[in-house]
């Protein structure tokens, strides 16, 4: 929960954060299966990024959602770049760097020799972490960055219109299905068990559209950094091509139709209608219609989780869509 008074709500702003994107991208690659919406990007990235670089990048994250403060720089301008990485790392205090490396060492149960070596030499840590980040950026994110920036600008404009028409509360409510504006706080489901008291009025919260946050909302919570929320930008799955390309046979696409095939492939990772609409960049009504057809055909199934309805492929659906995997 992030508590905000009226003055702090007025300070809510949007910013693209390249360094945080690197950390969130690493979390995607940590998954045993990144899901249909990320699979093409993940496979391409593993080919284009040196194996040693990728291994070290994954060492800098842990679990489902731990991205250390190494990645926590939030730019103030509209044209941030990955060059901020070295400046950010050079500016981190030894205390903060030691805290993050200790948490990583514990998360990896003391088995990661590189992390253990960095704990003993902070100057080496700054240089080698910066090298890993910039090398990964060049191979995995830079090719998509211009397209992502266009999506992010469109997404921010859409939220600005929502704020103009319905107020800041309406805009915040529309951010992600897991984010709720109560009138006094932002309640964020499934992110963490941290409660923020009122932050200084000059700070507010930074909202960060992300290509890699979906399906979760990620919260930057550690002092002294400004509270921030990373959420999946609408249409992110279009950044690396059709998520069904190379996965479904032409016969299946002809059977289902291109639009329905995209939705069917997408629910190989369980998702709500709203999440799918954001991910695929199509209207919720269109997604709902495709999901209804898929569930009627027993290729998909709907399950209620709290206030949400989550859709996923059935065993029959997986056999039809991905017969080789089945």
PDB file of C-alpha atoms in Angstrom:
ATOM      1  CA  UNK A   1       0.000   0.000   0.000  1.00  0.00           C
ATOM      2  CA  UNK A   2       1.295   3.439  -0.911  1.00  0.00           C
ATOM      3  CA  UNK A   3      -0.491   6.232   0.943  1.00  0.00           C
ATOM      4  CA  UNK A   4      -0.888   9.510  -0.925  1.00  0.00           C
ATOM      5  CA  UNK A   5      -2.449  12.774   0.156  1.00  0.00           C
ATOM      6  CA  UNK A   6      -3.848  15.295  -2.326  1.00  0.00           C
ATOM      7  CA  UNK A   7      -0.524  17.093  -2.756  1.00  0.00           C
ATOM      8  CA  UNK A   8       1.304  13.832  -3.380  1.00  0.00           C
ATOM      9  CA  UNK A   9      -1.275  12.674  -5.931  1.00  0.00           C
ATOM     10  CA  UNK A  10      -0.597  15.870  -7.841  1.00  0.00           C
ATOM     11  CA  UNK A  11       3.066  14.816  -7.995  1.00  0.00           C
ATOM     12  CA  UNK A  12       2.403  11.425  -9.601  1.00  0.00           C
ATOM     13  CA  UNK A  13       4.399  11.254 -12.825  1.00  0.00           C
ATOM     14  CA  UNK A  14       5.355   8.826 -15.589  1.00  0.00           C
ATOM     15  CA  UNK A  15       8.927   7.939 -16.543  1.00  0.00           C
ATOM     16  CA  UNK A  16      10.578   5.276 -18.665  1.00  0.00           C
ATOM     17  CA  UNK A  17      13.393   3.561 -16.740  1.00  0.00           C
ATOM     18  CA  UNK A  18      15.879   1.706 -18.991  1.00  0.00           C
ATOM     19  CA  UNK A  19      17.922   0.294 -16.135  1.00  0.00           C
ATOM     20  CA  UNK A  20      14.851  -1.064 -14.340  1.00  0.00           C
ATOM     21  CA  UNK A  21      13.797  -2.635 -17.657  1.00  0.00           C
ATOM     22  CA  UNK A  22      17.043  -4.618 -17.658  1.00  0.00           C
ATOM     23  CA  UNK A  23      16.249  -5.991 -14.212  1.00  0.00           C
ATOM     24  CA  UNK A  24      12.655  -6.859 -15.153  1.00  0.00           C
ATOM     25  CA  UNK A  25      13.861  -8.509 -18.370  1.00  0.00           C
ATOM     26  CA  UNK A  26      16.191 -10.654 -16.268  1.00  0.00           C
ATOM     27  CA  UNK A  27      13.216 -11.810 -14.195  1.00  0.00           C
ATOM     28  CA  UNK A  28      11.473 -12.936 -17.397  1.00  0.00           C
ATOM     29  CA  UNK A  29      14.541 -14.955 -18.374  1.00  0.00           C
ATOM     30  CA  UNK A  30      14.687 -16.554 -14.922  1.00  0.00           C
ATOM     31  CA  UNK A  31      11.379 -18.324 -15.561  1.00  0.00           C
ATOM     32  CA  UNK A  32      11.592 -21.939 -16.715  1.00  0.00           C
ATOM     33  CA  UNK A  33       8.961 -20.967 -19.305  1.00  0.00           C
ATOM     34  CA  UNK A  34       8.665 -17.249 -20.068  1.00  0.00           C
ATOM     35  CA  UNK A  35       5.221 -17.804 -21.637  1.00  0.00           C
ATOM     36  CA  UNK A  36       3.952 -17.327 -25.156  1.00  0.00           C
ATOM     37  CA  UNK A  37       4.073 -13.527 -25.001  1.00  0.00           C
ATOM     38  CA  UNK A  38       7.798 -13.482 -24.155  1.00  0.00           C
ATOM     39  CA  UNK A  39       9.029 -16.740 -25.675  1.00  0.00           C
ATOM     40  CA  UNK A  40      10.160 -15.287 -28.996  1.00  0.00           C
ATOM     41  CA  UNK A  41      12.038 -12.437 -27.304  1.00  0.00           C
ATOM     42  CA  UNK A  42      13.610 -14.824 -24.772  1.00  0.00           C
ATOM     43  CA  UNK A  43      14.817 -17.255 -27.436  1.00  0.00           C
ATOM     44  CA  UNK A  44      16.275 -14.447 -29.530  1.00  0.00           C
ATOM     45  CA  UNK A  45      17.971 -12.870 -26.524  1.00  0.00           C
ATOM     46  CA  UNK A  46      19.620 -16.135 -25.491  1.00  0.00           C
ATOM     47  CA  UNK A  47      21.078 -16.372 -28.993  1.00  0.00           C
ATOM     48  CA  UNK A  48      22.275 -12.780 -29.169  1.00  0.00           C
ATOM     49  CA  UNK A  49      23.683 -12.306 -25.662  1.00  0.00           C
ATOM     50  CA  UNK A  50      26.935 -13.951 -24.622  1.00  0.00           C
ATOM     51  CA  UNK A  51      26.260 -16.883 -22.257  1.00  0.00           C
ATOM     52  CA  UNK A  52      28.623 -15.550 -19.580  1.00  0.00           C
ATOM     53  CA  UNK A  53      26.926 -12.134 -19.678  1.00  0.00           C
ATOM     54  CA  UNK A  54      23.497 -13.727 -19.405  1.00  0.00           C
ATOM     55  CA  UNK A  55      24.579 -15.918 -16.498  1.00  0.00           C
ATOM     56  CA  UNK A  56      25.906 -12.920 -14.586  1.00  0.00           C
ATOM     57  CA  UNK A  57      22.801 -10.873 -15.329  1.00  0.00           C
ATOM     58  CA  UNK A  58      20.592 -13.596 -13.865  1.00  0.00           C
ATOM     59  CA  UNK A  59      22.847 -13.641 -10.800  1.00  0.00           C
ATOM     60  CA  UNK A  60      21.837 -10.003 -10.229  1.00  0.00           C
ATOM     61  CA  UNK A  61      18.183 -10.970  -9.639  1.00  0.00           C
ATOM     62  CA  UNK A  62      16.516 -13.626  -7.535  1.00  0.00           C
ATOM     63  CA  UNK A  63      13.186 -15.402  -7.229  1.00  0.00           C
ATOM     64  CA  UNK A  64      10.076 -14.118  -8.988  1.00  0.00           C
ATOM     65  CA  UNK A  65      10.418 -10.451  -8.194  1.00  0.00           C
ATOM     66  CA  UNK A  66      13.675  -9.388  -6.521  1.00  0.00           C
ATOM     67  CA  UNK A  67      15.359  -6.643  -8.526  1.00  0.00           C
ATOM     68  CA  UNK A  68      18.006  -4.945  -6.364  1.00  0.00           C
ATOM     69  CA  UNK A  69      18.696  -1.242  -6.098  1.00  0.00           C
ATOM     70  CA  UNK A  70      21.443  -1.698  -8.682  1.00  0.00           C
ATOM     71  CA  UNK A  71      18.591  -1.218 -11.193  1.00  0.00           C
ATOM     72  CA  UNK A  72      16.641   1.452  -9.327  1.00  0.00           C
ATOM     73  CA  UNK A  73      17.567   4.656 -11.144  1.00  0.00           C
ATOM     74  CA  UNK A  74      14.531   6.650 -12.258  1.00  0.00           C
ATOM     75  CA  UNK A  75      15.289   9.416 -14.773  1.00  0.00           C
ATOM     76  CA  UNK A  76      13.694  12.809 -14.631  1.00  0.00           C
ATOM     77  CA  UNK A  77      13.863  13.570 -18.348  1.00  0.00           C
ATOM     78  CA  UNK A  78      12.042  12.171 -21.359  1.00  0.00           C
ATOM     79  CA  UNK A  79      15.059  10.617 -23.108  1.00  0.00           C
ATOM     80  CA  UNK A  80      16.823   8.369 -20.597  1.00  0.00           C
ATOM     81  CA  UNK A  81      19.542   6.049 -21.814  1.00  0.00           C
ATOM     82  CA  UNK A  82      21.394   2.993 -20.607  1.00  0.00           C
ATOM     83  CA  UNK A  83      24.465   5.211 -20.210  1.00  0.00           C
ATOM     84  CA  UNK A  84      22.846   6.180 -16.899  1.00  0.00           C
ATOM     85  CA  UNK A  85      23.904   2.741 -15.621  1.00  0.00           C
ATOM     86  CA  UNK A  86      27.511   3.622 -14.850  1.00  0.00           C
ATOM     87  CA  UNK A  87      26.619   6.987 -13.365  1.00  0.00           C
ATOM     88  CA  UNK A  88      23.988   5.328 -11.166  1.00  0.00           C
ATOM     89  CA  UNK A  89      26.357   2.612  -9.987  1.00  0.00           C
ATOM     90  CA  UNK A  90      29.129   5.107  -9.278  1.00  0.00           C
ATOM     91  CA  UNK A  91      26.663   7.090  -7.205  1.00  0.00           C
ATOM     92  CA  UNK A  92      25.498   4.147  -5.066  1.00  0.00           C
ATOM     93  CA  UNK A  93      26.926   4.253  -1.582  1.00  0.00           C
ATOM     94  CA  UNK A  94      29.028   1.346  -0.376  1.00  0.00           C
ATOM     95  CA  UNK A  95      26.309   0.728   2.213  1.00  0.00           C
ATOM     96  CA  UNK A  96      23.578   0.284  -0.418  1.00  0.00           C
ATOM     97  CA  UNK A  97      25.790  -1.814  -2.679  1.00  0.00           C
ATOM     98  CA  UNK A  98      26.813  -4.038   0.224  1.00  0.00           C
ATOM     99  CA  UNK A  99      23.160  -4.466   1.231  1.00  0.00           C
ATOM    100  CA  UNK A 100      22.111  -5.609  -2.230  1.00  0.00           C
ATOM    101  CA  UNK A 101      25.061  -7.946  -2.736  1.00  0.00           C
ATOM    102  CA  UNK A 102      24.417  -9.513   0.663  1.00  0.00           C
ATOM    103  CA  UNK A 103      20.752 -10.074  -0.210  1.00  0.00           C
ATOM    104  CA  UNK A 104      21.751 -11.630  -3.538  1.00  0.00           C
ATOM    105  CA  UNK A 105      24.352 -13.828  -1.870  1.00  0.00           C
ATOM    106  CA  UNK A 106      21.742 -15.089   0.588  1.00  0.00           C
ATOM    107  CA  UNK A 107      19.158 -15.584  -2.157  1.00  0.00           C
ATOM    108  CA  UNK A 108      21.646 -17.751  -4.058  1.00  0.00           C
ATOM    109  CA  UNK A 109      22.486 -19.626  -0.835  1.00  0.00           C
ATOM    110  CA  UNK A 110      26.143 -18.600  -1.054  1.00  0.00           C
ATOM    111  CA  UNK A 111      26.728 -20.674  -4.201  1.00  0.00           C
ATOM    112  CA  UNK A 112      27.342 -17.848  -6.692  1.00  0.00           C
ATOM    113  CA  UNK A 113      31.118 -17.282  -6.766  1.00  0.00           C
ATOM    114  CA  UNK A 114      30.826 -14.061  -8.801  1.00  0.00           C
ATOM    115  CA  UNK A 115      28.450 -12.408  -6.323  1.00  0.00           C
ATOM    116  CA  UNK A 116      30.645 -13.481  -3.425  1.00  0.00           C
ATOM    117  CA  UNK A 117      33.707 -11.960  -5.131  1.00  0.00           C
ATOM    118  CA  UNK A 118      31.874  -8.673  -5.732  1.00  0.00           C
ATOM    119  CA  UNK A 119      31.024  -8.413  -2.041  1.00  0.00           C
ATOM    120  CA  UNK A 120      34.736  -8.120  -1.293  1.00  0.00           C
ATOM    121  CA  UNK A 121      35.515  -5.473  -3.933  1.00  0.00           C
ATOM    122  CA  UNK A 122      32.938  -2.747  -4.523  1.00  0.00           C
ATOM    123  CA  UNK A 123      34.991  -0.944  -7.182  1.00  0.00           C
ATOM    124  CA  UNK A 124      35.151  -4.189  -9.170  1.00  0.00           C
ATOM    125  CA  UNK A 125      31.430  -4.677  -8.552  1.00  0.00           C
ATOM    126  CA  UNK A 126      30.559  -1.312 -10.047  1.00  0.00           C
ATOM    127  CA  UNK A 127      32.629  -1.881 -13.191  1.00  0.00           C
ATOM    128  CA  UNK A 128      31.666  -5.482 -13.865  1.00  0.00           C
ATOM    129  CA  UNK A 129      27.951  -4.983 -13.151  1.00  0.00           C
ATOM    130  CA  UNK A 130      27.920  -1.998 -15.510  1.00  0.00           C
ATOM    131  CA  UNK A 131      29.612  -4.102 -18.212  1.00  0.00           C
ATOM    132  CA  UNK A 132      27.038  -6.880 -17.818  1.00  0.00           C
ATOM    133  CA  UNK A 133      24.126  -4.460 -17.988  1.00  0.00           C
ATOM    134  CA  UNK A 134      25.365  -2.611 -21.075  1.00  0.00           C
ATOM    135  CA  UNK A 135      26.265  -5.825 -22.931  1.00  0.00           C
ATOM    136  CA  UNK A 136      22.861  -7.345 -22.209  1.00  0.00           C
ATOM    137  CA  UNK A 137      21.132  -4.120 -23.227  1.00  0.00           C
ATOM    138  CA  UNK A 138      22.883  -4.087 -26.591  1.00  0.00           C
ATOM    139  CA  UNK A 139      21.841  -7.608 -27.523  1.00  0.00           C
ATOM    140  CA  UNK A 140      18.418  -8.010 -25.916  1.00  0.00           C
ATOM    141  CA  UNK A 141      16.705  -4.635 -25.442  1.00  0.00           C
ATOM    142  CA  UNK A 142      18.280  -2.020 -27.715  1.00  0.00           C
ATOM    143  CA  UNK A 143      16.804  -3.574 -30.917  1.00  0.00           C
ATOM    144  CA  UNK A 144      13.288  -3.011 -29.503  1.00  0.00           C
ATOM    145  CA  UNK A 145      13.815   0.248 -27.634  1.00  0.00           C
ATOM    146  CA  UNK A 146      12.564   2.712 -30.252  1.00  0.00           C
ATOM    147  CA  UNK A 147       9.371   0.700 -30.756  1.00  0.00           C
ATOM    148  CA  UNK A 148       8.913   0.445 -27.004  1.00  0.00           C
ATOM    149  CA  UNK A 149       9.323   4.188 -26.591  1.00  0.00           C
ATOM    150  CA  UNK A 150       6.509   4.734 -29.095  1.00  0.00           C
ATOM    151  CA  UNK A 151       4.260   2.327 -27.171  1.00  0.00           C
ATOM    152  CA  UNK A 152       5.156   4.014 -23.888  1.00  0.00           C
ATOM    153  CA  UNK A 153       4.328   7.489 -25.221  1.00  0.00           C
ATOM    154  CA  UNK A 154       0.988   6.228 -26.510  1.00  0.00           C
ATOM    155  CA  UNK A 155       0.264   4.554 -23.181  1.00  0.00           C
ATOM    156  CA  UNK A 156       1.100   7.661 -21.159  1.00  0.00           C
ATOM    157  CA  UNK A 157      -1.095   9.751 -23.459  1.00  0.00           C
ATOM    158  CA  UNK A 158      -3.972   7.315 -22.944  1.00  0.00           C
ATOM    159  CA  UNK A 159      -3.610   7.626 -19.167  1.00  0.00           C
ATOM    160  CA  UNK A 160      -3.441  11.417 -19.450  1.00  0.00           C
ATOM    161  CA  UNK A 161      -6.777  11.390 -21.270  1.00  0.00           C
ATOM    162  CA  UNK A 162      -8.226   9.148 -18.544  1.00  0.00           C
ATOM    163  CA  UNK A 163      -7.017  11.623 -15.905  1.00  0.00           C
ATOM    164  CA  UNK A 164      -8.465  14.581 -17.823  1.00  0.00           C
ATOM    165  CA  UNK A 165     -11.845  12.899 -18.224  1.00  0.00           C
ATOM    166  CA  UNK A 166     -12.201  11.120 -14.896  1.00  0.00           C
ATOM    167  CA  UNK A 167      -9.562  12.568 -12.586  1.00  0.00           C
ATOM    168  CA  UNK A 168      -6.290  11.188 -11.244  1.00  0.00           C
ATOM    169  CA  UNK A 169      -8.148   8.468  -9.342  1.00  0.00           C
ATOM    170  CA  UNK A 170      -9.691   7.093 -12.517  1.00  0.00           C
ATOM    171  CA  UNK A 171      -6.295   7.086 -14.195  1.00  0.00           C
ATOM    172  CA  UNK A 172      -4.681   5.225 -11.295  1.00  0.00           C
ATOM    173  CA  UNK A 173      -7.520   2.686 -11.225  1.00  0.00           C
ATOM    174  CA  UNK A 174      -6.935   1.941 -14.907  1.00  0.00           C
ATOM    175  CA  UNK A 175      -3.222   1.308 -14.488  1.00  0.00           C
ATOM    176  CA  UNK A 176      -3.374  -2.462 -13.962  1.00  0.00           C
ATOM    177  CA  UNK A 177      -5.960  -4.958 -12.611  1.00  0.00           C
ATOM    178  CA  UNK A 178      -3.779  -5.395  -9.524  1.00  0.00           C
ATOM    179  CA  UNK A 179      -3.700  -1.671  -8.677  1.00  0.00           C
ATOM    180  CA  UNK A 180      -6.640  -0.041  -6.890  1.00  0.00           C
ATOM    181  CA  UNK A 181      -7.017   3.606  -5.911  1.00  0.00           C
ATOM    182  CA  UNK A 182      -8.975   3.853  -2.629  1.00  0.00           C
ATOM    183  CA  UNK A 183      -9.066   7.639  -2.476  1.00  0.00           C
ATOM    184  CA  UNK A 184      -6.250   7.679   0.071  1.00  0.00           C
ATOM    185  CA  UNK A 185      -3.830   5.015  -1.099  1.00  0.00           C
ATOM    186  CA  UNK A 186      -2.745   2.801  -3.957  1.00  0.00           C
ATOM    187  CA  UNK A 187      -3.348  -0.833  -3.003  1.00  0.00           C
ATOM    188  CA  UNK A 188      -1.193  -3.182  -5.048  1.00  0.00           C
ATOM    189  CA  UNK A 189      -2.121  -6.859  -5.024  1.00  0.00           C
ATOM    190  CA  UNK A 190       0.558  -9.514  -5.253  1.00  0.00           C
ATOM    191  CA  UNK A 191       3.550  -7.183  -5.331  1.00  0.00           C
ATOM    192  CA  UNK A 192       4.884  -7.302  -1.770  1.00  0.00           C
ATOM    193  CA  UNK A 193       3.855  -6.903   1.880  1.00  0.00           C
ATOM    194  CA  UNK A 194       5.249  -3.401   2.263  1.00  0.00           C
ATOM    195  CA  UNK A 195       3.208  -0.429   3.443  1.00  0.00           C
ATOM    196  CA  UNK A 196       4.434   3.073   2.662  1.00  0.00           C
ATOM    197  CA  UNK A 197       3.451   5.913   4.935  1.00  0.00           C
ATOM    198  CA  UNK A 198       2.881   9.369   3.452  1.00  0.00           C
ATOM    199  CA  UNK A 199       5.892  10.363   1.357  1.00  0.00           C
ATOM    200  CA  UNK A 200       7.086  13.954   1.123  1.00  0.00           C
ATOM    201  CA  UNK A 201       4.782  16.043  -1.043  1.00  0.00           C
ATOM    202  CA  UNK A 202       7.579  16.883  -3.434  1.00  0.00           C
ATOM    203  CA  UNK A 203       8.105  13.198  -4.248  1.00  0.00           C
ATOM    204  CA  UNK A 204       4.832  11.403  -5.034  1.00  0.00           C
ATOM    205  CA  UNK A 205       5.065   8.145  -7.025  1.00  0.00           C
ATOM    206  CA  UNK A 206       6.656   7.354 -10.375  1.00  0.00           C
ATOM    207  CA  UNK A 207       4.592   5.193 -12.769  1.00  0.00           C
ATOM    208  CA  UNK A 208       6.823   3.279 -15.167  1.00  0.00           C
ATOM    209  CA  UNK A 209       5.421   1.633 -18.327  1.00  0.00           C
ATOM    210  CA  UNK A 210       7.371  -1.548 -18.916  1.00  0.00           C
ATOM    211  CA  UNK A 211       7.866  -4.101 -21.679  1.00  0.00           C
ATOM    212  CA  UNK A 212       8.703  -6.828 -19.150  1.00  0.00           C
ATOM    213  CA  UNK A 213       6.585  -6.320 -16.021  1.00  0.00           C
ATOM    214  CA  UNK A 214       3.525  -8.295 -17.213  1.00  0.00           C
ATOM    215  CA  UNK A 215       1.619 -10.062 -15.753  1.00  0.00           C
ATOM    216  CA  UNK A 216       2.752  -8.630 -12.401  1.00  0.00           C
ATOM    217  CA  UNK A 217       3.068  -5.129 -10.998  1.00  0.00           C
ATOM    218  CA  UNK A 218       6.529  -4.445  -9.598  1.00  0.00           C
ATOM    219  CA  UNK A 219       7.104  -1.952  -6.799  1.00  0.00           C
ATOM    220  CA  UNK A 220      10.336  -0.156  -6.013  1.00  0.00           C
ATOM    221  CA  UNK A 221      10.159   0.083  -2.257  1.00  0.00           C
ATOM    222  CA  UNK A 222      13.591   0.594  -0.713  1.00  0.00           C
ATOM    223  CA  UNK A 223      14.671   3.895   0.798  1.00  0.00           C
ATOM    224  CA  UNK A 224      16.165   6.275  -0.199  1.00  0.00           C
ATOM    225  CA  UNK A 225      14.590   5.788  -3.631  1.00  0.00           C
ATOM    226  CA  UNK A 226      11.283   7.333  -4.612  1.00  0.00           C
ATOM    227  CA  UNK A 227       8.414   4.805  -4.582  1.00  0.00           C
ATOM    228  CA  UNK A 228       7.701   3.596  -8.109  1.00  0.00           C
ATOM    229  CA  UNK A 229       5.402   1.143  -9.870  1.00  0.00           C
ATOM    230  CA  UNK A 230       6.308  -0.720 -13.061  1.00  0.00           C
ATOM    231  CA  UNK A 231       3.319  -2.006 -15.042  1.00  0.00           C
ATOM    232  CA  UNK A 232       2.958  -3.727 -18.412  1.00  0.00           C
ATOM    233  CA  UNK A 233       2.621  -1.224 -21.238  1.00  0.00           C
ATOM    234  CA  UNK A 234      -0.376  -1.802 -23.469  1.00  0.00           C
ATOM    235  CA  UNK A 235       0.518  -3.799 -26.587  1.00  0.00           C
ATOM    236  CA  UNK A 236       3.992  -4.902 -25.422  1.00  0.00           C
ATOM    237  CA  UNK A 237       3.624  -8.307 -27.136  1.00  0.00           C
ATOM    238  CA  UNK A 238       3.801  -6.581 -30.518  1.00  0.00           C
ATOM    239  CA  UNK A 239       7.387  -5.473 -29.843  1.00  0.00           C
ATOM    240  CA  UNK A 240       8.939  -8.783 -30.872  1.00  0.00           C
ATOM    241  CA  UNK A 241       6.361  -9.967 -33.366  1.00  0.00           C
ATOM    242  CA  UNK A 242       3.237 -12.074 -33.267  1.00  0.00           C
ATOM    243  CA  UNK A 243       3.407 -14.373 -30.199  1.00  0.00           C
ATOM    244  CA  UNK A 244       1.949 -17.201 -32.299  1.00  0.00           C
ATOM    245  CA  UNK A 245       4.605 -16.928 -35.017  1.00  0.00           C
ATOM    246  CA  UNK A 246       6.716 -20.057 -35.143  1.00  0.00           C
ATOM    247  CA  UNK A 247       4.577 -21.694 -32.441  1.00  0.00           C
ATOM    248  CA  UNK A 248       1.309 -22.590 -34.176  1.00  0.00           C
ATOM    249  CA  UNK A 249       0.946 -24.500 -37.388  1.00  0.00           C
ATOM    250  CA  UNK A 250      -0.726 -22.743 -40.362  1.00  0.00           C
ATOM    251  CA  UNK A 251      -3.550 -25.298 -40.099  1.00  0.00           C
ATOM    252  CA  UNK A 252      -4.312 -24.272 -36.503  1.00  0.00           C
ATOM    253  CA  UNK A 253      -4.254 -20.594 -37.464  1.00  0.00           C
ATOM    254  CA  UNK A 254      -6.653 -21.256 -40.324  1.00  0.00           C
ATOM    255  CA  UNK A 255      -8.912 -23.207 -37.971  1.00  0.00           C
ATOM    256  CA  UNK A 256      -9.028 -20.572 -35.246  1.00  0.00           C
ATOM    257  CA  UNK A 257      -8.394 -17.384 -37.226  1.00  0.00           C
ATOM    258  CA  UNK A 258      -5.373 -15.162 -36.652  1.00  0.00           C
ATOM    259  CA  UNK A 259      -6.875 -13.062 -33.846  1.00  0.00           C
ATOM    260  CA  UNK A 260      -8.255 -15.982 -31.898  1.00  0.00           C
ATOM    261  CA  UNK A 261      -4.984 -17.889 -32.365  1.00  0.00           C
ATOM    262  CA  UNK A 262      -3.060 -14.998 -30.773  1.00  0.00           C
ATOM    263  CA  UNK A 263      -5.387 -15.029 -27.756  1.00  0.00           C
ATOM    264  CA  UNK A 264      -5.218 -18.818 -27.494  1.00  0.00           C
ATOM    265  CA  UNK A 265      -1.416 -18.795 -27.550  1.00  0.00           C
ATOM    266  CA  UNK A 266      -1.365 -15.980 -25.000  1.00  0.00           C
ATOM    267  CA  UNK A 267      -3.360 -17.936 -22.405  1.00  0.00           C
ATOM    268  CA  UNK A 268      -0.707 -20.625 -22.322  1.00  0.00           C
ATOM    269  CA  UNK A 269       0.231 -18.256 -19.482  1.00  0.00           C
ATOM    270  CA  UNK A 270      -2.968 -17.703 -17.395  1.00  0.00           C
ATOM    271  CA  UNK A 271      -4.306 -14.151 -17.715  1.00  0.00           C
ATOM    272  CA  UNK A 272      -7.398 -12.007 -17.305  1.00  0.00           C
ATOM    273  CA  UNK A 273      -9.266 -10.315 -20.134  1.00  0.00           C
ATOM    274  CA  UNK A 274      -7.823  -6.943 -19.180  1.00  0.00           C
ATOM    275  CA  UNK A 275      -4.273  -8.279 -19.020  1.00  0.00           C
ATOM    276  CA  UNK A 276      -4.624  -9.875 -22.445  1.00  0.00           C
ATOM    277  CA  UNK A 277      -6.035  -6.673 -23.929  1.00  0.00           C
ATOM    278  CA  UNK A 278      -3.031  -4.752 -22.561  1.00  0.00           C
ATOM    279  CA  UNK A 279      -0.542  -7.350 -23.713  1.00  0.00           C
ATOM    280  CA  UNK A 280      -1.909  -7.763 -27.230  1.00  0.00           C
ATOM    281  CA  UNK A 281      -2.995  -4.163 -27.783  1.00  0.00           C
ATOM    282  CA  UNK A 282      -6.587  -5.009 -28.730  1.00  0.00           C
ATOM    283  CA  UNK A 283      -9.970  -4.035 -27.304  1.00  0.00           C
ATOM    284  CA  UNK A 284     -11.158  -5.943 -24.204  1.00  0.00           C
ATOM    285  CA  UNK A 285     -14.456  -6.697 -25.975  1.00  0.00           C
ATOM    286  CA  UNK A 286     -12.574  -8.422 -28.805  1.00  0.00           C
ATOM    287  CA  UNK A 287     -10.499 -10.458 -26.359  1.00  0.00           C
ATOM    288  CA  UNK A 288     -13.648 -11.389 -24.438  1.00  0.00           C
ATOM    289  CA  UNK A 289     -15.344 -12.619 -27.603  1.00  0.00           C
ATOM    290  CA  UNK A 290     -12.348 -14.800 -28.524  1.00  0.00           C
ATOM    291  CA  UNK A 291     -12.121 -16.182 -24.979  1.00  0.00           C
ATOM    292  CA  UNK A 292     -15.809 -17.060 -25.006  1.00  0.00           C
ATOM    293  CA  UNK A 293     -15.354 -19.032 -28.220  1.00  0.00           C
ATOM    294  CA  UNK A 294     -12.280 -20.815 -26.861  1.00  0.00           C
ATOM    295  CA  UNK A 295     -14.015 -21.816 -23.632  1.00  0.00           C
ATOM    296  CA  UNK A 296     -17.149 -22.964 -25.510  1.00  0.00           C
ATOM    297  CA  UNK A 297     -14.858 -25.195 -27.606  1.00  0.00           C
ATOM    298  CA  UNK A 298     -13.174 -26.478 -24.401  1.00  0.00           C
ATOM    299  CA  UNK A 299      -9.808 -25.197 -25.560  1.00  0.00           C
ATOM    300  CA  UNK A 300      -9.742 -22.695 -22.713  1.00  0.00           C
ATOM    301  CA  UNK A 301     -11.096 -22.578 -19.172  1.00  0.00           C
ATOM    302  CA  UNK A 302     -12.110 -19.700 -16.921  1.00  0.00           C
ATOM    303  CA  UNK A 303     -11.412 -19.758 -13.196  1.00  0.00           C
ATOM    304  CA  UNK A 304     -12.298 -17.125 -10.626  1.00  0.00           C
ATOM    305  CA  UNK A 305      -9.449 -15.862  -8.461  1.00  0.00           C
ATOM    306  CA  UNK A 306     -10.792 -13.340  -5.984  1.00  0.00           C
ATOM    307  CA  UNK A 307     -12.481 -10.573  -7.975  1.00  0.00           C
ATOM    308  CA  UNK A 308     -10.822 -11.597 -11.241  1.00  0.00           C
ATOM    309  CA  UNK A 309     -11.557 -14.264 -13.840  1.00  0.00           C
ATOM    310  CA  UNK A 310      -8.380 -15.900 -15.150  1.00  0.00           C
ATOM    311  CA  UNK A 311      -8.269 -17.805 -18.444  1.00  0.00           C
ATOM    312  CA  UNK A 312      -5.869 -20.609 -19.326  1.00  0.00           C
ATOM    313  CA  UNK A 313      -5.543 -23.388 -21.890  1.00  0.00           C
ATOM    314  CA  UNK A 314      -7.044 -26.768 -21.117  1.00  0.00           C
ATOM    315  CA  UNK A 315      -5.130 -29.984 -21.807  1.00  0.00           C
ATOM    316  CA  UNK A 316      -7.164 -30.268 -25.009  1.00  0.00           C
ATOM    317  CA  UNK A 317      -6.201 -26.711 -25.926  1.00  0.00           C
ATOM    318  CA  UNK A 318      -2.501 -27.447 -25.475  1.00  0.00           C
ATOM    319  CA  UNK A 319      -2.777 -30.595 -27.587  1.00  0.00           C
ATOM    320  CA  UNK A 320      -4.494 -28.665 -30.383  1.00  0.00           C
ATOM    321  CA  UNK A 321      -2.226 -25.627 -30.303  1.00  0.00           C
ATOM    322  CA  UNK A 322       1.102 -27.232 -29.431  1.00  0.00           C
ATOM    323  CA  UNK A 323       0.893 -30.918 -30.440  1.00  0.00           C
ATOM    324  CA  UNK A 324       4.673 -31.352 -30.533  1.00  0.00           C
ATOM    325  CA  UNK A 325       5.056 -30.128 -26.955  1.00  0.00           C
ATOM    326  CA  UNK A 326       2.173 -32.323 -25.823  1.00  0.00           C
TER     327      UNK A 326
END
